[in-house]
mmCIF file with all atom_site columns, C-alpha atoms in Angstrom:
data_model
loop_
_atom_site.group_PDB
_atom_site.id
_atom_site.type_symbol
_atom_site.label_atom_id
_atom_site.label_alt_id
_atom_site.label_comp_id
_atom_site.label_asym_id
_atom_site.label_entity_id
_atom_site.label_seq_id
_atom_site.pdbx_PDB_ins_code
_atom_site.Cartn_x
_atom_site.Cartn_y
_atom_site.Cartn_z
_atom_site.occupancy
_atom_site.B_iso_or_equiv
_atom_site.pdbx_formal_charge
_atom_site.auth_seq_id
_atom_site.auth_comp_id
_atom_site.auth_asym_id
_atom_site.auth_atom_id
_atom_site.pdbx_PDB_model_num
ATOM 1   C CA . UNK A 1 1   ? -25.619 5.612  -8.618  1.00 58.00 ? 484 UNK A CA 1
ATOM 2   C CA . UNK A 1 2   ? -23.830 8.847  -7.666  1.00 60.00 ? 485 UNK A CA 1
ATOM 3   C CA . UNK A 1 3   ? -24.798 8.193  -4.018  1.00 64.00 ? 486 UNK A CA 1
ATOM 4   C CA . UNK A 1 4   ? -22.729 5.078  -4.760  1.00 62.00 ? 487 UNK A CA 1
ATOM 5   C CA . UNK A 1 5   ? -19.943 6.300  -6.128  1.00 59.00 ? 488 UNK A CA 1
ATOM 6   C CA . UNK A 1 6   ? -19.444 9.607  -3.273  1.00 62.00 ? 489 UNK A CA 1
ATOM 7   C CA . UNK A 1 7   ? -19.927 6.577  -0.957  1.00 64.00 ? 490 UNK A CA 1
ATOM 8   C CA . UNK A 1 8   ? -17.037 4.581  -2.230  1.00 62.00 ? 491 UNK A CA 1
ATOM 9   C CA . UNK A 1 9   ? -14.586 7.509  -2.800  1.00 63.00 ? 492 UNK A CA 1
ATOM 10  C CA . UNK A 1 10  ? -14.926 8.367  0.929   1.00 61.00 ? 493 UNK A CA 1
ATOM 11  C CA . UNK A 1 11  ? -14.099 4.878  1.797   1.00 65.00 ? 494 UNK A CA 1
ATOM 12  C CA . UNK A 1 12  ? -11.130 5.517  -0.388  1.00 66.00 ? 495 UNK A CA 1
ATOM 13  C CA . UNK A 1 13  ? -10.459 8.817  1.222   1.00 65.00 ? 496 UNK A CA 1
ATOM 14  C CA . UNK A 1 14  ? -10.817 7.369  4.646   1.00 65.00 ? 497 UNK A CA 1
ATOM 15  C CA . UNK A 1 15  ? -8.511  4.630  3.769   1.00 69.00 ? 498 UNK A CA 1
ATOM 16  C CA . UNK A 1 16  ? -6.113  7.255  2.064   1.00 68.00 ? 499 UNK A CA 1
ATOM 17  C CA . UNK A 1 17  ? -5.327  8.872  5.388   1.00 67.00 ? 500 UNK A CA 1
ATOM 18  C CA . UNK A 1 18  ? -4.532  6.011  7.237   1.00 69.00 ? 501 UNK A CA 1
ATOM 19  C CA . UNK A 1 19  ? -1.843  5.155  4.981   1.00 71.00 ? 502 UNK A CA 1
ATOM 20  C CA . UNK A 1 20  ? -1.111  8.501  4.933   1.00 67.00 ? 503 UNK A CA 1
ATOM 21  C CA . UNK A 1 21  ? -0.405  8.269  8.369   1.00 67.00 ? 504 UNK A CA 1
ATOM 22  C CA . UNK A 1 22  ? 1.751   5.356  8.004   1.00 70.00 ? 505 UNK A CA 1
ATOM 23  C CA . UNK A 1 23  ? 3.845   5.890  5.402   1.00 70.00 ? 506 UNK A CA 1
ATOM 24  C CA . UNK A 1 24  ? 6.237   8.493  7.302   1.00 65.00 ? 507 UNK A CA 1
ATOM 25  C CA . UNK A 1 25  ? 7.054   5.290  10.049  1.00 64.00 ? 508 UNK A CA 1
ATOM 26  C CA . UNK A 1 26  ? 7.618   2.788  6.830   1.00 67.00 ? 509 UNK A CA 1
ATOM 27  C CA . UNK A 1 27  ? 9.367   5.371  5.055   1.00 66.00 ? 510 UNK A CA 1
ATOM 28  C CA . UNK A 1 28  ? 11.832  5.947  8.157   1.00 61.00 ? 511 UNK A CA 1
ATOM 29  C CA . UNK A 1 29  ? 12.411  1.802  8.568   1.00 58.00 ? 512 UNK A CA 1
ATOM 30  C CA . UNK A 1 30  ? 12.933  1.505  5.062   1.00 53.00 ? 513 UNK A CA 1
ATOM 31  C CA . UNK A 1 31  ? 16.404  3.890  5.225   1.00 56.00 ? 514 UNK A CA 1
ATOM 32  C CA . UNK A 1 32  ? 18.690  1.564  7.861   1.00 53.00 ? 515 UNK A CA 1
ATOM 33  C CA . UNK A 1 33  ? 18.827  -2.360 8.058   1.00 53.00 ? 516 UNK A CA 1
ATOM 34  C CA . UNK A 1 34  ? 16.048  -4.540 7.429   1.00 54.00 ? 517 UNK A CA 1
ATOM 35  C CA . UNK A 1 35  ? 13.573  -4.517 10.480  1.00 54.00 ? 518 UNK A CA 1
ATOM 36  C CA . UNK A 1 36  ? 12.246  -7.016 11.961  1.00 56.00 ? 519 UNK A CA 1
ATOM 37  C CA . UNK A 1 37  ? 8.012   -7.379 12.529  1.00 59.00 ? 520 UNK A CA 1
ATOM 38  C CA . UNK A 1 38  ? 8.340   -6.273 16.461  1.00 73.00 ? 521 UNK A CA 1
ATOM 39  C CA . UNK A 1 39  ? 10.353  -2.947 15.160  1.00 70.00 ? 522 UNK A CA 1
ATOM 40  C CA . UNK A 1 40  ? 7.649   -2.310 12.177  1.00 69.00 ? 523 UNK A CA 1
ATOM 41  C CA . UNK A 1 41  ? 4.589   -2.485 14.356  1.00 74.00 ? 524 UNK A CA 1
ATOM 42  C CA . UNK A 1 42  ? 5.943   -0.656 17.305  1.00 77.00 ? 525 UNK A CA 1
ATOM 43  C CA . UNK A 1 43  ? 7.165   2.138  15.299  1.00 72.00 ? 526 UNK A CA 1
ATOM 44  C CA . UNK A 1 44  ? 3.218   2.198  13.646  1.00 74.00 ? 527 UNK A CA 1
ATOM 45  C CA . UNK A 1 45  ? 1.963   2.147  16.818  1.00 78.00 ? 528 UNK A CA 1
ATOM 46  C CA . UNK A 1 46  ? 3.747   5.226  18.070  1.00 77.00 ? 529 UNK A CA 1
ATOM 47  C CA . UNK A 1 47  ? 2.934   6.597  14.344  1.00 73.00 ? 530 UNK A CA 1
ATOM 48  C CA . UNK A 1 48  ? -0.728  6.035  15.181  1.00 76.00 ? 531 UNK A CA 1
ATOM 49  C CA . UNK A 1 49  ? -0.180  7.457  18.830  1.00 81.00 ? 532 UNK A CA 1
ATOM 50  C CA . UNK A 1 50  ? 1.049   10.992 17.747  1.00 76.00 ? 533 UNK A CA 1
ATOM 51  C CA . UNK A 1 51  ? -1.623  10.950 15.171  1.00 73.00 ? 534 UNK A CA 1
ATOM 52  C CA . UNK A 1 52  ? -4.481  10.160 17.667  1.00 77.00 ? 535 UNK A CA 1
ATOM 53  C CA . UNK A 1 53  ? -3.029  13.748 20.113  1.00 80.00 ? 536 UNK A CA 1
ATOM 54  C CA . UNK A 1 54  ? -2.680  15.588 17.088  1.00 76.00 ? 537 UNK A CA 1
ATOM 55  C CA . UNK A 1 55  ? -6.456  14.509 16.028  1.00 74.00 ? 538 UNK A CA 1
ATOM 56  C CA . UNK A 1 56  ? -7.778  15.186 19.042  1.00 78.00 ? 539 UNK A CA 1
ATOM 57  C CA . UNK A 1 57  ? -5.996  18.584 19.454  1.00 78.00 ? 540 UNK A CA 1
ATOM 58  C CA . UNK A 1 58  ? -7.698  19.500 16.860  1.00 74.00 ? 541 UNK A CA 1
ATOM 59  C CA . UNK A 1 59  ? -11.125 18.440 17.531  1.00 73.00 ? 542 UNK A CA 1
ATOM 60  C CA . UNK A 1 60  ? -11.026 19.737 20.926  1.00 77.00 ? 543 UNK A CA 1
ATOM 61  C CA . UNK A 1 61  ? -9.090  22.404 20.526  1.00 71.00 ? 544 UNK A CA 1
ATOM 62  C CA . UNK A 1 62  ? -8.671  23.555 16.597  1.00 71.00 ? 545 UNK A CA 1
ATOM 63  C CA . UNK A 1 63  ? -12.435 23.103 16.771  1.00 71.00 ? 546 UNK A CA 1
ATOM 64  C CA . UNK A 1 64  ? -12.774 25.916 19.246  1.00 78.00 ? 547 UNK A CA 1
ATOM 65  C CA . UNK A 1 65  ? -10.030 28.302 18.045  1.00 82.00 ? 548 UNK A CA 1
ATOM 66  C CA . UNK A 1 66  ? -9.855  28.365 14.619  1.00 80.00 ? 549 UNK A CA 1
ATOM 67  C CA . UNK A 1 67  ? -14.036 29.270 14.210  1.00 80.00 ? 550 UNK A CA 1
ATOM 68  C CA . UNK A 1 68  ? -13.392 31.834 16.742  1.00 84.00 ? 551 UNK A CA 1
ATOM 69  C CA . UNK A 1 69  ? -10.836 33.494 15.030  1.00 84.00 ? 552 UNK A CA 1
ATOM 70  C CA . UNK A 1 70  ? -12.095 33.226 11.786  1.00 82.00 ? 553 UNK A CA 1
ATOM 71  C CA . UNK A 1 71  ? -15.606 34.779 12.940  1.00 84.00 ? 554 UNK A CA 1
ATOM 72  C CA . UNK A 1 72  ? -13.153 38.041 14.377  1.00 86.00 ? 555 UNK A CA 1
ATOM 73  C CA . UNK A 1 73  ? -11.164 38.283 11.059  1.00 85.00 ? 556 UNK A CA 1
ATOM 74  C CA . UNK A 1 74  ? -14.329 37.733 8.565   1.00 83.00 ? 557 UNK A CA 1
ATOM 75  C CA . UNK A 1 75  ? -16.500 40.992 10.867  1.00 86.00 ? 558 UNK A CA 1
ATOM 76  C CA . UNK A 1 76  ? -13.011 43.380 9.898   1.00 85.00 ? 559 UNK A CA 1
ATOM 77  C CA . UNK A 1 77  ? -14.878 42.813 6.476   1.00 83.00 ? 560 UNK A CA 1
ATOM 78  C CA . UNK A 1 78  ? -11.277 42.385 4.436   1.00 84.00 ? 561 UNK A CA 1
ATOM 79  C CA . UNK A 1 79  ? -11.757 39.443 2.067   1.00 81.00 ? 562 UNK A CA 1
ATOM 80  C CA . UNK A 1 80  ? -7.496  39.992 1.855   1.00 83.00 ? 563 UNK A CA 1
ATOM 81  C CA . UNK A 1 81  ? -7.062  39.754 5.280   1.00 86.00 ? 564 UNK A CA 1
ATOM 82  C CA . UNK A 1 82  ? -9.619  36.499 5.509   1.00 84.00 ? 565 UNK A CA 1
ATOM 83  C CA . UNK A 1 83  ? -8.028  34.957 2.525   1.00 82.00 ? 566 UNK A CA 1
ATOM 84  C CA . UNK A 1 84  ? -4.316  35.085 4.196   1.00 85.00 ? 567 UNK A CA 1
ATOM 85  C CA . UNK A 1 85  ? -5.851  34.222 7.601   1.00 84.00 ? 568 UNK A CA 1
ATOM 86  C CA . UNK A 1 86  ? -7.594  30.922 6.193   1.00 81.00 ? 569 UNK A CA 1
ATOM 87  C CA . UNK A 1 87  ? -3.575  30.329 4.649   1.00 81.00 ? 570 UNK A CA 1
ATOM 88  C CA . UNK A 1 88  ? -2.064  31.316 7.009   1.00 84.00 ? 571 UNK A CA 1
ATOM 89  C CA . UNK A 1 89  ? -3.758  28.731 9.075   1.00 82.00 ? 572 UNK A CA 1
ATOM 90  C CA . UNK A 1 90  ? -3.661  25.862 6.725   1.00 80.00 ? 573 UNK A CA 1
ATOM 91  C CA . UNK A 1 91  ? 0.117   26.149 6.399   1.00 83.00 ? 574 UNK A CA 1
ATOM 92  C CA . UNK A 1 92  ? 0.340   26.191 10.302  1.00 85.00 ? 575 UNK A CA 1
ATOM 93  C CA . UNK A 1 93  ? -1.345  22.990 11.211  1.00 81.00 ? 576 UNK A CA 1
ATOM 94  C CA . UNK A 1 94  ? 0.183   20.752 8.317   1.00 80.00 ? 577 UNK A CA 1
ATOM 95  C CA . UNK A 1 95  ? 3.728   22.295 9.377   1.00 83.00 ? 578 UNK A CA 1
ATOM 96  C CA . UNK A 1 96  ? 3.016   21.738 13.087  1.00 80.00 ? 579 UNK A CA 1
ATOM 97  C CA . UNK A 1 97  ? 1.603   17.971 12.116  1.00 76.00 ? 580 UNK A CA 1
ATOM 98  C CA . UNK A 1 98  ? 4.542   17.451 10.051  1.00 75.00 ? 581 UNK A CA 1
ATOM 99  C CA . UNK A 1 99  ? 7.515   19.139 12.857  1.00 78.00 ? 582 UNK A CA 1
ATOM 100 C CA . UNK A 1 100 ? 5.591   18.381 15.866  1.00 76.00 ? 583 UNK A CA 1
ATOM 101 C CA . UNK A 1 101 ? 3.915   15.066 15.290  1.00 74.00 ? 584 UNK A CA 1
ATOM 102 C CA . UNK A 1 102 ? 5.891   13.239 12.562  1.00 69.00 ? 585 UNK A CA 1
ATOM 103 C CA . UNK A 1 103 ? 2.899   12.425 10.334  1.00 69.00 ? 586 UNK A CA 1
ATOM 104 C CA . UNK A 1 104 ? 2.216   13.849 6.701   1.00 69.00 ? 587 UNK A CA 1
ATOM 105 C CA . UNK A 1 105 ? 2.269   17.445 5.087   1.00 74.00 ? 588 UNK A CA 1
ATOM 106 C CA . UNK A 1 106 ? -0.894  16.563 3.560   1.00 70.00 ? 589 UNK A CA 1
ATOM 107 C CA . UNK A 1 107 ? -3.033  14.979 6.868   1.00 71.00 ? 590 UNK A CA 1
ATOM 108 C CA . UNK A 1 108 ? -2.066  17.889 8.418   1.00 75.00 ? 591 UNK A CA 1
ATOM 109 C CA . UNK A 1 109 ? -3.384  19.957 4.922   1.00 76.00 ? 592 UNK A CA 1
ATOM 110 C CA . UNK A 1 110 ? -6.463  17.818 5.363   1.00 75.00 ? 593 UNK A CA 1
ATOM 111 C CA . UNK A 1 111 ? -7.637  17.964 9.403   1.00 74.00 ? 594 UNK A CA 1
ATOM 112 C CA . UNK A 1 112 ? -7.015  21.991 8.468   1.00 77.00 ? 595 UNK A CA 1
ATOM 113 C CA . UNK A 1 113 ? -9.633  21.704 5.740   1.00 77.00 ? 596 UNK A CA 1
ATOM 114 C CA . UNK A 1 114 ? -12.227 19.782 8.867   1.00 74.00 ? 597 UNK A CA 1
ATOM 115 C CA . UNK A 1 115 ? -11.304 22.312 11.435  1.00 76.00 ? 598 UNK A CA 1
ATOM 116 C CA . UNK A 1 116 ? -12.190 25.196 9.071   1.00 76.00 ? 599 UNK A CA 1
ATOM 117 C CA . UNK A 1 117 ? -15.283 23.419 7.707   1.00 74.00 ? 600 UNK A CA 1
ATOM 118 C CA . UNK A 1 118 ? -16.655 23.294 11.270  1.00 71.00 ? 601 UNK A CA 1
ATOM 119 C CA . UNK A 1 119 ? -16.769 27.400 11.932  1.00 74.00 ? 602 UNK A CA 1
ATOM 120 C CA . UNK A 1 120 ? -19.378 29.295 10.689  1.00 78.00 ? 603 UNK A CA 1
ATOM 121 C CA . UNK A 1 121 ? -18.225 31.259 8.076   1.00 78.00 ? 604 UNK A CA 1
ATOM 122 C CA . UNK A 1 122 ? -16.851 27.663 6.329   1.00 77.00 ? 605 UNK A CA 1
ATOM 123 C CA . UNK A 1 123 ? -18.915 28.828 2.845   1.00 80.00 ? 606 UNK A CA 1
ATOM 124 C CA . UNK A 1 124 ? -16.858 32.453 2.509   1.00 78.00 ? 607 UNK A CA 1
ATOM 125 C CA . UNK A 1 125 ? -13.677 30.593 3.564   1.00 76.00 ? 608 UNK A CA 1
ATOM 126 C CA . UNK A 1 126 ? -14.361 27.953 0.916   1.00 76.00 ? 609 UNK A CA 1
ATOM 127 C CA . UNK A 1 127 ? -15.189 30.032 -1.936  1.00 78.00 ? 610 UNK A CA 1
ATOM 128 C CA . UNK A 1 128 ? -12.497 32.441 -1.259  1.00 74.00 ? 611 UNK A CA 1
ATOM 129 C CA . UNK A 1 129 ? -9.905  29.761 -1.502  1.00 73.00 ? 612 UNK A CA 1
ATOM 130 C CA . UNK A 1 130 ? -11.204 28.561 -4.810  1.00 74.00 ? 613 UNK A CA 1
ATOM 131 C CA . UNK A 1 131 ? -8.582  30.107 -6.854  1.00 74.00 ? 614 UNK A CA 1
ATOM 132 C CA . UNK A 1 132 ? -5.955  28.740 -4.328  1.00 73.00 ? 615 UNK A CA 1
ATOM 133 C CA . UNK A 1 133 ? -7.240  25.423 -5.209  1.00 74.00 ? 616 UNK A CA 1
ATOM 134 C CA . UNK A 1 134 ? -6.871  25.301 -8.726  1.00 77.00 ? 617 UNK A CA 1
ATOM 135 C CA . UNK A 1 135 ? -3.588  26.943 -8.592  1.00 77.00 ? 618 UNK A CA 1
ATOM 136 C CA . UNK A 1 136 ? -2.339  24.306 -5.919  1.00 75.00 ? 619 UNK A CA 1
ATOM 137 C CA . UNK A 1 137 ? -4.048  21.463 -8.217  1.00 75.00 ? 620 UNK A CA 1
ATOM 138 C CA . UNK A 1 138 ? -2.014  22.261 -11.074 1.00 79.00 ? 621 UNK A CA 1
ATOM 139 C CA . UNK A 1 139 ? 1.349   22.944 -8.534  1.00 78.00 ? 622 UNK A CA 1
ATOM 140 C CA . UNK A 1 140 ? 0.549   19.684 -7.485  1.00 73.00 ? 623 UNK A CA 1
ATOM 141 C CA . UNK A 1 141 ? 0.491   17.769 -11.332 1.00 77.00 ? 624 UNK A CA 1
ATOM 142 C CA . UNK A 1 142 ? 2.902   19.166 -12.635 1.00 82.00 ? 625 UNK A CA 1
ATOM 143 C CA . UNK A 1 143 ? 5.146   18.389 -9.532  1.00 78.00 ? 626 UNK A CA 1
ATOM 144 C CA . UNK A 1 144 ? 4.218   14.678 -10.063 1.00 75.00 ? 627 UNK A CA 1
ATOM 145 C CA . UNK A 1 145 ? 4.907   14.822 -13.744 1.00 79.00 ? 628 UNK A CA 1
ATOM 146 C CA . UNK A 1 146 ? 8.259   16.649 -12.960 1.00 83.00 ? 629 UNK A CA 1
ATOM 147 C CA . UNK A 1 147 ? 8.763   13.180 -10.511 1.00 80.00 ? 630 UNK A CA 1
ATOM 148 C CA . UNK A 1 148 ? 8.476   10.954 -13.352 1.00 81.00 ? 631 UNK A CA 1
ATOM 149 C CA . UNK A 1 149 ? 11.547  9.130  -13.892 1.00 85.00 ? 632 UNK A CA 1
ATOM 150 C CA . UNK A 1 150 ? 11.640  6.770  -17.299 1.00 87.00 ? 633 UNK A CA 1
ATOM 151 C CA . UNK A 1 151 ? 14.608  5.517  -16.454 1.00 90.00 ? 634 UNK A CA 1
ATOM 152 C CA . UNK A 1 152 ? 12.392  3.712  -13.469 1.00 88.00 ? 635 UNK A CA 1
ATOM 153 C CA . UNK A 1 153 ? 10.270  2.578  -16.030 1.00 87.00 ? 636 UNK A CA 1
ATOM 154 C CA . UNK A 1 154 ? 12.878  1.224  -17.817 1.00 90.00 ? 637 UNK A CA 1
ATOM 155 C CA . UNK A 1 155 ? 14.329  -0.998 -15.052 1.00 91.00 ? 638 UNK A CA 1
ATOM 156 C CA . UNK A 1 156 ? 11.744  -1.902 -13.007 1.00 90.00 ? 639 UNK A CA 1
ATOM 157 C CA . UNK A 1 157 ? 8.799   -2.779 -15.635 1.00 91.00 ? 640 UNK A CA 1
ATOM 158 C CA . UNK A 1 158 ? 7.596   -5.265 -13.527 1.00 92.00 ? 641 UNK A CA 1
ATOM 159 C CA . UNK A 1 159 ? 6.425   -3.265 -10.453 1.00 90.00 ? 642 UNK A CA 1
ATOM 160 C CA . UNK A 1 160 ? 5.354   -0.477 -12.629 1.00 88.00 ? 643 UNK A CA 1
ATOM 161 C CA . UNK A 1 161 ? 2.622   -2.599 -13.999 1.00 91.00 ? 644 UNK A CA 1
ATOM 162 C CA . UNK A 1 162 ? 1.965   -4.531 -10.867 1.00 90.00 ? 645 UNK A CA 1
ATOM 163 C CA . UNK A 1 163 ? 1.072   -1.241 -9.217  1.00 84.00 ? 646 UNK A CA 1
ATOM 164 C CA . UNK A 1 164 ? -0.710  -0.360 -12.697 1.00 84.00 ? 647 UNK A CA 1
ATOM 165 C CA . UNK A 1 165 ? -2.793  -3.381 -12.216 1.00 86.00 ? 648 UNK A CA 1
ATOM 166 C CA . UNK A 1 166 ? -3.581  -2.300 -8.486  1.00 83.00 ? 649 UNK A CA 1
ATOM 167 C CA . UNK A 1 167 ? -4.961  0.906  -9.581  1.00 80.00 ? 650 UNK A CA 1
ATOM 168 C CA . UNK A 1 168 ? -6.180  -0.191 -12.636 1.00 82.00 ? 651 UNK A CA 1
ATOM 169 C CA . UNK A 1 169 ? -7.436  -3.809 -11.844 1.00 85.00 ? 652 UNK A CA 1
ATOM 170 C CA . UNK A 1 170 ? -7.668  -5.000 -8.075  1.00 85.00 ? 653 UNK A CA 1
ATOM 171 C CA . UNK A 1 171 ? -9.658  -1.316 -7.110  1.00 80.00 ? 654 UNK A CA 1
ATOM 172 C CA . UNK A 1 172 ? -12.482 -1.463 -9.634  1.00 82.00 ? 655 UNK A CA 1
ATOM 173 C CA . UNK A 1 173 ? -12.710 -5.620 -8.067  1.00 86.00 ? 656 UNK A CA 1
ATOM 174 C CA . UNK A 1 174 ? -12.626 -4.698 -5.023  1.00 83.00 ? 657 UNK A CA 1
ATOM 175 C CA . UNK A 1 175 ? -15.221 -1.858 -5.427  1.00 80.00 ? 658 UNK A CA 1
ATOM 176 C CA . UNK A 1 176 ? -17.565 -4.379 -7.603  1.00 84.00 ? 659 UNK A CA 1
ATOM 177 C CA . UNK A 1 177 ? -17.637 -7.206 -4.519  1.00 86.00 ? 660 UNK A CA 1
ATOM 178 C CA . UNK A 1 178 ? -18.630 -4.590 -2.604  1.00 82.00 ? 661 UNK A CA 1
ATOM 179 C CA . UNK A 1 179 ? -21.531 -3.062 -4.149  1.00 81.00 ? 662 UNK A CA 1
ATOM 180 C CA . UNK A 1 180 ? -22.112 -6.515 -5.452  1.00 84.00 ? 663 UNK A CA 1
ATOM 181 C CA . UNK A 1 181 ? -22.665 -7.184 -1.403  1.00 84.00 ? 664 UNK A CA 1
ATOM 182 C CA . UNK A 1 182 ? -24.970 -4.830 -0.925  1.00 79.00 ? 665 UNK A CA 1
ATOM 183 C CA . UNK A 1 183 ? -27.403 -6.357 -3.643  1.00 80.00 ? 666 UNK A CA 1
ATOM 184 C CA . UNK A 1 184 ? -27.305 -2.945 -6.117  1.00 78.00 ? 667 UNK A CA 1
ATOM 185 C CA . UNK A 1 185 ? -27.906 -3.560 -9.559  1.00 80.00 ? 668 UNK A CA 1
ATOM 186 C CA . UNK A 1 186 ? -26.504 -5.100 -12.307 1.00 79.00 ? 669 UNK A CA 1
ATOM 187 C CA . UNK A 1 187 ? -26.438 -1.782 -14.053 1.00 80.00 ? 670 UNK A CA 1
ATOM 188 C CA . UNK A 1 188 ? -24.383 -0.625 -10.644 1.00 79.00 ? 671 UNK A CA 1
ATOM 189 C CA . UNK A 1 189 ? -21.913 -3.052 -10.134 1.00 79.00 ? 672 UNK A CA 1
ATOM 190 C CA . UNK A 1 190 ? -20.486 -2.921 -13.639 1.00 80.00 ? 673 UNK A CA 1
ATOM 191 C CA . UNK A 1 191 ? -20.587 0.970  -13.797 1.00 81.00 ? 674 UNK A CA 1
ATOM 192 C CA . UNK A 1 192 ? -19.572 2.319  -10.033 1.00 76.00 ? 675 UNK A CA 1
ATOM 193 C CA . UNK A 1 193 ? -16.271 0.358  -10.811 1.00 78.00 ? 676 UNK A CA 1
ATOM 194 C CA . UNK A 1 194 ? -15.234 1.901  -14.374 1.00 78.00 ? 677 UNK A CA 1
ATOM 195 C CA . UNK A 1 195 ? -15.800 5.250  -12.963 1.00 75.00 ? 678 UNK A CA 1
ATOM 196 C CA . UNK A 1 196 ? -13.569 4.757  -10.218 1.00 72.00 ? 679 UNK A CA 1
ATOM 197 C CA . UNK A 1 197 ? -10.679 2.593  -11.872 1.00 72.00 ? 680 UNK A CA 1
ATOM 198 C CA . UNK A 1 198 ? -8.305  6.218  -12.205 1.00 69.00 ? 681 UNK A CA 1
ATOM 199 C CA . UNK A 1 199 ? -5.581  6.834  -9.675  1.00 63.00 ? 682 UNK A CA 1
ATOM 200 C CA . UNK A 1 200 ? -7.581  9.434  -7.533  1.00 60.00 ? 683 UNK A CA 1
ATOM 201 C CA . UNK A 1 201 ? -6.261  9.940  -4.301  1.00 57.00 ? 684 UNK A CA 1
ATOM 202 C CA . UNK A 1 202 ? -3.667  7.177  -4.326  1.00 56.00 ? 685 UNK A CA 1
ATOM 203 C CA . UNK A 1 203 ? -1.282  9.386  -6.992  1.00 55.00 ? 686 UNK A CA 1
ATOM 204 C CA . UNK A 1 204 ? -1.364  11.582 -3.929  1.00 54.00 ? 687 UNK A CA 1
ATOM 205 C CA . UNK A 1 205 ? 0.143   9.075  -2.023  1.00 54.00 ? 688 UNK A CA 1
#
């Protein structure tokens, strides 16, 4: 069952960078007039175009760079000077993805994270930025709850609980007809969908 339920929040991850990737375009149509469909999908198109170089920048390129440097910095033996390096690069590639590319902050955050994962000292660079973690998590929560407007609440009841029912309702469905398809258990489809009926990923978004 926990097979199961890693398996379904990577399809949820997966599915949390593509609209990651096009929610700067809708974002951007959303502030003149009302666009039409031709506007909408050409503008995700070159959305998905940027995102596609940037990708494979880093795959060919990140994926050759970044392990190299990181093996120089981690034989100087200075966990310091690894920790800011491992930063220090983190901070570059969601900037550049963000300046250079137009697409999100955080799927720039993110292709970081695979780049880094692919060198060889991935384990040291992952345990030293542990404590960066937590300290970002809770940036990152209390930013949302600082977001919170009740006023929206207030006004707009109805789309607050439509998207409440999204998150709350439609996923764990969704995630149920699915592992219903695959012919798991009884015990399975009722249980994989109650653990993953939480915002997750999506309150990122």
């Amino acid at each position: 069952m926990i097979e199961t339920v890693e398996a379904m929040s990577n399809l949820e991850d997966i599915l949390s960078v593509l609209v990651l990737v096009m929610l700067p375009a809708l974002s951007s149509l959303g502030k003149g007039d009302e666009p039409g469909g031709t506007e909408i999908l050409l503008s995700l198109g070159i959305a998905l175009i940027k995102v596609a170089v940037f990708v494979g920048l880093m795959i060919f390129a990140g994926s050759r760079f970044v392990p190299w440097l990181l093996s120089n910095v981690a034989h100087l033996r200075s966990r310091e000077l690894f920790t800011l390096s491992i930063f220090s690069l983190a901070l570059t590639i969601a900037f550049g993805a963000s300046f250079l590319f137009g697409s999100s902050l955080a799927l720039g955050a993110f292709l970081a994270g695979i780049v880094v994962g692919q060198s060889n000292v991935s384990h040291q660079a992952a345990a030293d930025a542990l404590p960066m973690r937590d300290a970002f998590a809770v940036l990152f929560f209390v930013s949302v709850g600082m977001l919170l407007d009740p006023r929206f609440i207030i006004n707009k009841p109805g789309l607050v609980l439509s998207i409440l029912a999204v998150i709350m309702i439609l996923r764990p469905l969704t995630a149920m007809l699915i592992i219903l398809l695959k012919g798991y258990s009884s015990r399975i489809v009722l249980t994989v969908p109650l653990l993953l009926a939480q915002v997750g990923e999506f309150s990122f978004i």
